Amino acid sequence: MALTLRSSNSFIKLKDSRCFKTLDDFSGMVCFAQIRPSCRLRAKSLMQETQFSREKTLNLEDRRNEKWEKLHKLSDTHGKNDSQVPVFVMLPLDTISNGGNLNKPRAMNASLMALKSAGIEGVTVDAWWGLVEKEGPMKYNWEGYAELVKMAQKHGLKLQVVMSFHQCGGNVGDSCSIPLPSWVLEEISKNPDLVYTDRSGRRNPEYLSLACDLLPVLRGRTIIQVYSDYMRSFRDRFKDYLGEVIAEIQVGMGPCGELRYPSYPESNGTWRFPGIGEYQCYDKYMRASLQASAEAIGKEDWGISGPHDTGQYNQFPEDTTFLRRDGTWNNDYGQFFLEWYLGMLLEHGDRILAAANRIFQGTGAKLSGKVAGIHWHCRTRSHAAELTAGYYNMRHQNGYLPIARMMGKYGVVMNFTCMEMRDGEQSENASRSPERLVRQVKKATKTAGTELAGENVLERYDAGAYSQVLTTSRSDSGNGLSAFTYLRMNKRLFEGENWKDLVEFVRNMSQYISLLGSKS
């Protein structure tokens, strides 16, 4: 028998097929029933640039049904020995309003009730620096988040809270604008070198330059001190919920909350997929660090500037001298620069995670950090798009291993994206291989002894995406996922077939056996 909820409040209204803006009023219902495998799972486009061929489309439904049947067979076979992978659902970017209140609380209440009925473990929410500390230094407003925490507790849901020190707006899926705190923007206006800068001098205000971490540039406090005070304020405000309702703190370490450089900004059309991006090492603090590193090895000329032959945001590797197949990325200078660029990123991550570890130690809440799944140009020799983002990843060098080790030092879970993507769905013009990338990351975390969790990159509701997540969740001798976060809660998620498929996916994730992991 189905339980039907009626409400006068909506879930989320999509701006388009990929993102949304606000919660709208609606008159409708959400039905929860025992869900059988759907035979009418619909294909959604991975992204505008990716198009399935007509032949693939004709055979898509048969492949999906076959995959679901296999998953059901596994569930029925393994019973009590199954390895459960908890599923979280990411809440809207504008869950908290500009005024610091919970947006559309009645609609959110109905949504959380629905998610709980589907077997969802919990929800993920961004704790935006630009909202919480907007009134001035150390003037924090957590009230909207407090209301959400209590609502999640009422429904028996866990919370993953992201310490979001980046702006919202200007990247894939961003559907609203939440800049950095106004008092921080005032400091940036006085000193533009506080933010990342590219070779042409374009400034990017979405995240503060990591080269300033230890400088007292924010009204007498260093950036790390500001981030630490923010996390400490959160801990003190929610100490009674940490480790129980608030199960995890994800520590933002860069644009989109990811440990990387903002090498592919979409704002104002600066970057378009699948461009290689550009190096972000031209603010005066990054240049000073580069100069010092070059002088330390007796190569002063190498520190004058970043590489001059790296091309522009929307070019391909072979269009450049530095990133092409036999490019200068692989000579002595190239290796020096790339090691310095990655090293700065690792030091930044280490500083923030060390602070977070001290602050949240003993609270019972897990810590996690996110790494971007940059799957384009990853089959080229230079891995160009990964290099500009800071990931020194090569065919014979796992660039994610030092990141996994850095996170593992503090017991931090590495959260990696693009878990829903398959190589066969990708266009051929950008040398993409998300499956290879995921295998690399799984190998890195296993070697480092670091837990791995996952997310999808784009909003998808089809069986192909869910099946791929199930596959990547599996352990290959002890490196399965510890959790998965689905992006994102919106109105479409609750529609007929989409809702049925989500419930089916969550059921399979709770029962899916780690085939090889059970033997390790």
Short mmCIF file of C-alpha atoms in Angstrom, two decimals, residues 2 4 55 93 101 180 198 213 227 233 309 319-320 341 345 376 451-452 463 466 477 482 499:
data_model
loop_
_atom_site.label_atom_id
_atom_site.label_comp_id
_atom_site.label_asym_id
_atom_site.label_seq_id
_atom_site.Cartn_x
_atom_site.Cartn_y
_atom_site.Cartn_z
CA ALA A 2 1.32 3.41 -0.90
CA THR A 4 0.61 9.61 -0.03
CA GLU A 55 22.61 2.85 -32.81
CA LEU A 93 22.52 25.71 -3.26
CA ASN A 101 16.92 31.82 7.11
CA LEU A 180 32.41 35.97 -0.53
CA ASP A 198 45.87 34.23 -14.76
CA ASP A 213 47.17 31.54 3.60
CA TYR A 227 38.76 29.70 8.20
CA SER A 233 32.20 28.85 15.61
CA ASP A 309 53.70 28.61 -23.92
CA ASP A 319 47.68 23.82 -29.77
CA THR A 320 50.38 24.60 -27.20
CA TYR A 341 52.35 24.11 -8.52
CA LEU A 345 48.20 22.97 -3.48
CA TRP A 376 38.80 15.57 -20.22
CA GLU A 451 38.70 6.23 2.70
CA LEU A 452 37.02 7.11 -0.59
CA ALA A 463 19.60 3.72 -15.06
CA TYR A 466 22.86 4.67 -11.36
CA SER A 477 40.08 -5.78 -3.05
CA SER A 482 32.41 4.46 1.99
CA TRP A 499 11.62 8.93 -8.00
#
